[in-house]
GROMACS .gro file of C-alpha atoms in nm:
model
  239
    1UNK     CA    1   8.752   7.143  10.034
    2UNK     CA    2   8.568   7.071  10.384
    3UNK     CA    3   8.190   7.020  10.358
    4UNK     CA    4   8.004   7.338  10.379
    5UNK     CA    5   7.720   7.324  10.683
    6UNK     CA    6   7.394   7.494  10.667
    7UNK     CA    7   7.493   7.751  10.971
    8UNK     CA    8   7.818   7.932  10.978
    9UNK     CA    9   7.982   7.813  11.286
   10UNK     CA   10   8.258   8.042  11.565
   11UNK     CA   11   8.528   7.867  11.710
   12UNK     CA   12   8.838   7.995  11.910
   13UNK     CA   13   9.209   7.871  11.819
   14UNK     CA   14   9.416   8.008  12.191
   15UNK     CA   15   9.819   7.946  12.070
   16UNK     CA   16   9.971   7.834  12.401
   17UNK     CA   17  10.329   7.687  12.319
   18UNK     CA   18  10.510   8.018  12.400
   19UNK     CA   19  10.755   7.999  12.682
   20UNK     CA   20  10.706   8.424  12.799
   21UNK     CA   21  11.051   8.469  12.804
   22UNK     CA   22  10.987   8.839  12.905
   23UNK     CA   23  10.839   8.744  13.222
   24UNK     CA   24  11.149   8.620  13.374
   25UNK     CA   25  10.916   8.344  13.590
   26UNK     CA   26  10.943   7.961  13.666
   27UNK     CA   27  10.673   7.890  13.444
   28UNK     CA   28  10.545   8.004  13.113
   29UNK     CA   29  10.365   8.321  13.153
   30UNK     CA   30   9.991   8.136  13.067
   31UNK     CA   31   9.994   7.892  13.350
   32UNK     CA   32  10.102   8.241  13.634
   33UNK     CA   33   9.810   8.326  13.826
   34UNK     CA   34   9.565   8.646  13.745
   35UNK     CA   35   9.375   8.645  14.078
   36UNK     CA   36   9.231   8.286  14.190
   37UNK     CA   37   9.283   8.114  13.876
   38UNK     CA   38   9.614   8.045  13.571
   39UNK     CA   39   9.599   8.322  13.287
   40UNK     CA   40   9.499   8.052  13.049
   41UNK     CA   41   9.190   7.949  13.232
   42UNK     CA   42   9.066   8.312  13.225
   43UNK     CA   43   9.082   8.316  12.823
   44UNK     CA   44   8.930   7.981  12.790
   45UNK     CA   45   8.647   8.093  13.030
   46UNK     CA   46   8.597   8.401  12.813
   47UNK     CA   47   8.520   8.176  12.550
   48UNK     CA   48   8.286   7.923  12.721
   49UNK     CA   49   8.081   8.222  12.873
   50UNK     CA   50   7.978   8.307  12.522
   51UNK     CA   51   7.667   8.150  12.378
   52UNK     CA   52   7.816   8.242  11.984
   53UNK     CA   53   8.136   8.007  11.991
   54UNK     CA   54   8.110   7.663  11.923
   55UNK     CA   55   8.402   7.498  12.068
   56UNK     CA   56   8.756   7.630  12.215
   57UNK     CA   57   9.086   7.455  12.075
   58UNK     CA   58   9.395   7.541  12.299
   59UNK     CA   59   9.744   7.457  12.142
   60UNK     CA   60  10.046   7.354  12.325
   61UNK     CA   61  10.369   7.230  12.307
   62UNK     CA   62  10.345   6.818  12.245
   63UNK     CA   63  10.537   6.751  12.616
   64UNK     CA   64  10.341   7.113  12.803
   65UNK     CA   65  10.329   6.971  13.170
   66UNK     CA   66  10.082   7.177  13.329
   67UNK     CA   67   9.766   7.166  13.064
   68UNK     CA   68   9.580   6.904  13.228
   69UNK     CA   69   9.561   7.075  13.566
   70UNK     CA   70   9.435   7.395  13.415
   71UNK     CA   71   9.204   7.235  13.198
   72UNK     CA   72   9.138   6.880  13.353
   73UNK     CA   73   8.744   6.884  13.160
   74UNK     CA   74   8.953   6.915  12.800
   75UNK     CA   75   8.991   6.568  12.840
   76UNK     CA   76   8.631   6.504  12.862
   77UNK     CA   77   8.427   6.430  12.535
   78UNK     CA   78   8.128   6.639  12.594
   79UNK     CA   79   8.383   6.934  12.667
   80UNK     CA   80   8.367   7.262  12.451
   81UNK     CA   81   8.747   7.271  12.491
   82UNK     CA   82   9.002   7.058  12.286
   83UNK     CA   83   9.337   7.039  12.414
   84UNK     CA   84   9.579   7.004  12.055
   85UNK     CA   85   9.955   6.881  12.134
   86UNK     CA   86  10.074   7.016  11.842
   87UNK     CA   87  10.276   7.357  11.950
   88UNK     CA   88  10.539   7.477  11.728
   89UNK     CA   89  10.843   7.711  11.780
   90UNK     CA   90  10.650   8.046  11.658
   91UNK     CA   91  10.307   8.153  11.764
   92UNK     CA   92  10.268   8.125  11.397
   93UNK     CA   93  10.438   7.753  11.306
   94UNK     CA   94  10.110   7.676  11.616
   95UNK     CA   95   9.858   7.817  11.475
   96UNK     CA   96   9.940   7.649  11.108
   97UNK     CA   97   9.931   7.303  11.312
   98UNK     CA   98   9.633   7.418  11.526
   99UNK     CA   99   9.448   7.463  11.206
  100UNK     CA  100   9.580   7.174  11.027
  101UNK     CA  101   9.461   6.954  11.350
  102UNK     CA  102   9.115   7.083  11.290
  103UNK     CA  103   9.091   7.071  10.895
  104UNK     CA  104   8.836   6.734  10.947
  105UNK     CA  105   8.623   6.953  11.196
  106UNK     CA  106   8.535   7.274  11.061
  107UNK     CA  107   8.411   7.408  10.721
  108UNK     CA  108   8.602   7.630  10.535
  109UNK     CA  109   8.336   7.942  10.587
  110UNK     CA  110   8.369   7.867  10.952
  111UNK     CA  111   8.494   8.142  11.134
  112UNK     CA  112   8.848   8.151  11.324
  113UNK     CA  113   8.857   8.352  11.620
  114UNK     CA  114   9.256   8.366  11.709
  115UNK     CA  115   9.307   8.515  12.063
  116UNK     CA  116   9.656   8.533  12.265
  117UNK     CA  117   9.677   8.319  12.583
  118UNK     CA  118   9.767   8.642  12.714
  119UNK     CA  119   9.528   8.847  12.741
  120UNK     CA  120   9.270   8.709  13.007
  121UNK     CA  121   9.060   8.982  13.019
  122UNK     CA  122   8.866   8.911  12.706
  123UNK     CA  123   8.444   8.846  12.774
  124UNK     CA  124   8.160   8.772  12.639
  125UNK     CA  125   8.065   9.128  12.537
  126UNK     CA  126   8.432   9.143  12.379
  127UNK     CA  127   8.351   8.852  12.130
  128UNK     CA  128   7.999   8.938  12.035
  129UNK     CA  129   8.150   9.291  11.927
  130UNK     CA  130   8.378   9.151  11.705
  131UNK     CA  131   8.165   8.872  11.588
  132UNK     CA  132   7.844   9.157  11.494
  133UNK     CA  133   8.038   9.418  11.382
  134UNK     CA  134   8.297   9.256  11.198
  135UNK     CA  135   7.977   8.984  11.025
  136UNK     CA  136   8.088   8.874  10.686
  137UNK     CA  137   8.327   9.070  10.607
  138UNK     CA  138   8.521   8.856  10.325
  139UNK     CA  139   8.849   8.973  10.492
  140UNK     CA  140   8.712   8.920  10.875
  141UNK     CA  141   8.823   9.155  11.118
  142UNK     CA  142   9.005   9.224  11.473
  143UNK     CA  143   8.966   9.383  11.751
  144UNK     CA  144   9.183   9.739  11.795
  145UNK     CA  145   9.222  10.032  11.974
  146UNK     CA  146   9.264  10.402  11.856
  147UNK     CA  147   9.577  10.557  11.959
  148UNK     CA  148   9.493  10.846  12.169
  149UNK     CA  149   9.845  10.929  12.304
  150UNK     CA  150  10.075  11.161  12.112
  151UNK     CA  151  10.330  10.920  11.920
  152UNK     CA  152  10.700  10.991  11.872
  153UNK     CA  153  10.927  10.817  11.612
  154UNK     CA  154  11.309  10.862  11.762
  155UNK     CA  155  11.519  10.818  11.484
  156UNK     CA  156  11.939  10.960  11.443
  157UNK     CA  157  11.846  11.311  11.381
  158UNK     CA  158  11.629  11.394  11.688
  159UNK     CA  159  11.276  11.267  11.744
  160UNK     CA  160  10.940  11.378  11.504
  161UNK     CA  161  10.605  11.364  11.606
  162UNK     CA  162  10.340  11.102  11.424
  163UNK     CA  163  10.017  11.146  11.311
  164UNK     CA  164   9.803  10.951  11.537
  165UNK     CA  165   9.448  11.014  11.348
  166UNK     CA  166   9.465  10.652  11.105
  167UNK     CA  167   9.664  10.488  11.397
  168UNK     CA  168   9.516  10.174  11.615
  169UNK     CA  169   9.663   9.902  11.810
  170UNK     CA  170   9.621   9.548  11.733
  171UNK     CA  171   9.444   9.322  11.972
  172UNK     CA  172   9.281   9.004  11.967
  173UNK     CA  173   9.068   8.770  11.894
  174UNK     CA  174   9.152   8.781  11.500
  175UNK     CA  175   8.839   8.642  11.320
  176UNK     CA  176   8.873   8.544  10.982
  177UNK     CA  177   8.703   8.217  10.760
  178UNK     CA  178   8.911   7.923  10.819
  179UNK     CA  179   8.991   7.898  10.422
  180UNK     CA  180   9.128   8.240  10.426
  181UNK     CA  181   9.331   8.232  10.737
  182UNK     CA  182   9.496   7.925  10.579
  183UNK     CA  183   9.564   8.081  10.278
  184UNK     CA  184   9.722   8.373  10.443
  185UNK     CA  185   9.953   8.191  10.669
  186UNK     CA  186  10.024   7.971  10.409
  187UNK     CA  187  10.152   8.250  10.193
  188UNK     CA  188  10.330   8.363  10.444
  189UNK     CA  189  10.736   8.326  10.328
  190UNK     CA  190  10.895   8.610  10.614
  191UNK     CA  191  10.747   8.481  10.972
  192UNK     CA  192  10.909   8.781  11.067
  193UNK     CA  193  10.687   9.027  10.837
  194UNK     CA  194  10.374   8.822  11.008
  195UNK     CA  195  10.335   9.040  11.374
  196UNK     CA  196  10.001   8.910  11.381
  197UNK     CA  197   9.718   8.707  11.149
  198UNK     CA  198   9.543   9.002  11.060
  199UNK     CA  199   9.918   9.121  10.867
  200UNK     CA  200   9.933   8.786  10.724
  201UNK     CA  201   9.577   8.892  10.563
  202UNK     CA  202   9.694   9.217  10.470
  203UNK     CA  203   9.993   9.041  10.256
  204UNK     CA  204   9.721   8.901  10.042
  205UNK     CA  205   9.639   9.260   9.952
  206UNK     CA  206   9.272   9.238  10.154
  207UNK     CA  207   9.199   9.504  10.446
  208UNK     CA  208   9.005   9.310  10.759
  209UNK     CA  209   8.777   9.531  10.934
  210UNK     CA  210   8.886   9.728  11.271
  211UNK     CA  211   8.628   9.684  11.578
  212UNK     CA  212   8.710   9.875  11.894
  213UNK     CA  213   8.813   9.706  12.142
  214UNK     CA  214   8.850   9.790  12.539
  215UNK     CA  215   9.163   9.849  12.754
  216UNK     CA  216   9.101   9.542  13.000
  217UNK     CA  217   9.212   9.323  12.685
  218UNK     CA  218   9.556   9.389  12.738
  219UNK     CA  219   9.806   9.165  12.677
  220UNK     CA  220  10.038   9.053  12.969
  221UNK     CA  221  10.368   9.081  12.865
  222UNK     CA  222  10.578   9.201  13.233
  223UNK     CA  223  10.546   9.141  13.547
  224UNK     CA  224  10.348   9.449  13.623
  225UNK     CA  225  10.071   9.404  13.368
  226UNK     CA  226   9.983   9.134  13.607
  227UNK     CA  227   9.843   9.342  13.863
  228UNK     CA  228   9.649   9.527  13.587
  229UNK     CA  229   9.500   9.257  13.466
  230UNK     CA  230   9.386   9.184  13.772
  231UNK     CA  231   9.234   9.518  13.859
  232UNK     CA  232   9.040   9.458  13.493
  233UNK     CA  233   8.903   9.150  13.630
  234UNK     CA  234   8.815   9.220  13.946
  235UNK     CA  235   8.625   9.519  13.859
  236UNK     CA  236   8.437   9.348  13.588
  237UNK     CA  237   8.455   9.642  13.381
  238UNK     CA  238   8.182   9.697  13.195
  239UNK     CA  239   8.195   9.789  12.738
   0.00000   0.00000   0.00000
């Protein structure tokens, strides 16, 4: 067990070994540019602008040959922002060795914050939502949003119309303990049954706590989200 501290720290874990196959560009999709600066460099900024994390870790793949241009200060000690070489083939397979890189570092009540390189349009206001609302919550919590478009289900005999009242959409960050989100992943046999930490929880029969979340933290998947993200940014919306 890691030594507990006195004060219950926040860190971020950003998994950034994924290649963005759906983006169909020259480079993986974290390192394409939202506006003046990489997608990654957004996220991590989203991070340092808040006064409630404690220190950024970014995971990539061990031979990732753009990291050190977007985040040349990783490499300095005083930084808030680790760079861990330790990317494996699944977002999930890097997360298990981003946490395993860290066990030395961080208590086991520590809180996790898990966010996708992807979605640059996190801020400050973001994080402090999910950190207040979600608090201590012994199965932590994520940020969502409510569906509020009708949902179809197509299926061989036609298509049916869903009940949308109990129905949200996953975002991130993910924010659990670090003991628990270890357990969970852990635990976790069927990477494909894992879509996302907070379902690796949910295996363990707990129920983390839904905090709203905001449209601008979309997650850039095609080549058109980028302009979108970029609208989100510009604007600085506000929560």
């Amino acid at each position: 067990m890691n030594e507990q501290p006195d004060v219950t720290r926040h860190v971020a874990l950003i998994p950034a070994a994924g290649v963005g196959a759906r983006m169909a560009a020259g480079s993986p999709k974290q390192y394409l540019p939202i506006g003046a600066k990489p997608m990654l460099r957004h996220t991590v900024d989203a991070f340092l602008s808040s006064p409630l994390i404690a220190h950024t870790y970014v995971v990539v793949s061990a031979d990732d040959p753009f990291i050190d241009a977007v985040l040349p200060d990783a490499s300095d000690g005083a930084s808030r922002v680790t760079v861990l070489r330790c990317g494996g083939a699944t977002r999930m397979e890097s997360i298990r060795n981003g946490l395993h890189a860290v066990r030395a570092a961080l208590a086991d009540t520590d809180h996790v914050l898990v966010h996708d390189a992807a979605r640059p349009g996190l801020n400050a206001a973001l994080i402090e939502r999910l950190i207040t609302e979600t608090g201590d919550h012994p199965a932590g919590g994520l940020l969502a949003l409510p569906v509020v478009d009708t949902v179809k289900r197509r299926g061989d005999d036609g298509i049916a119309t869903v009940d949308r009242a109990n129905l949200w959409l996953a975002q991130t960050p993910q924010m659990f303990t670090y003991a628990l989100l270890c357990r969970a992943l852990d635990a976790a046999t069927d990477p494909a049954a894992i879509t996302d930490d907070a379902s690796a929880v949910q295996a363990l029969g707990l129920a983390p706590r839904l905090v709203e979340g905001h449209p601008r933290n979309l997650k850039v998947t095609l080549p058109s989200d980028i302009r979108i993200a970029e609208m989100y940014l510009a604007a600085d919306a506000s929560i």
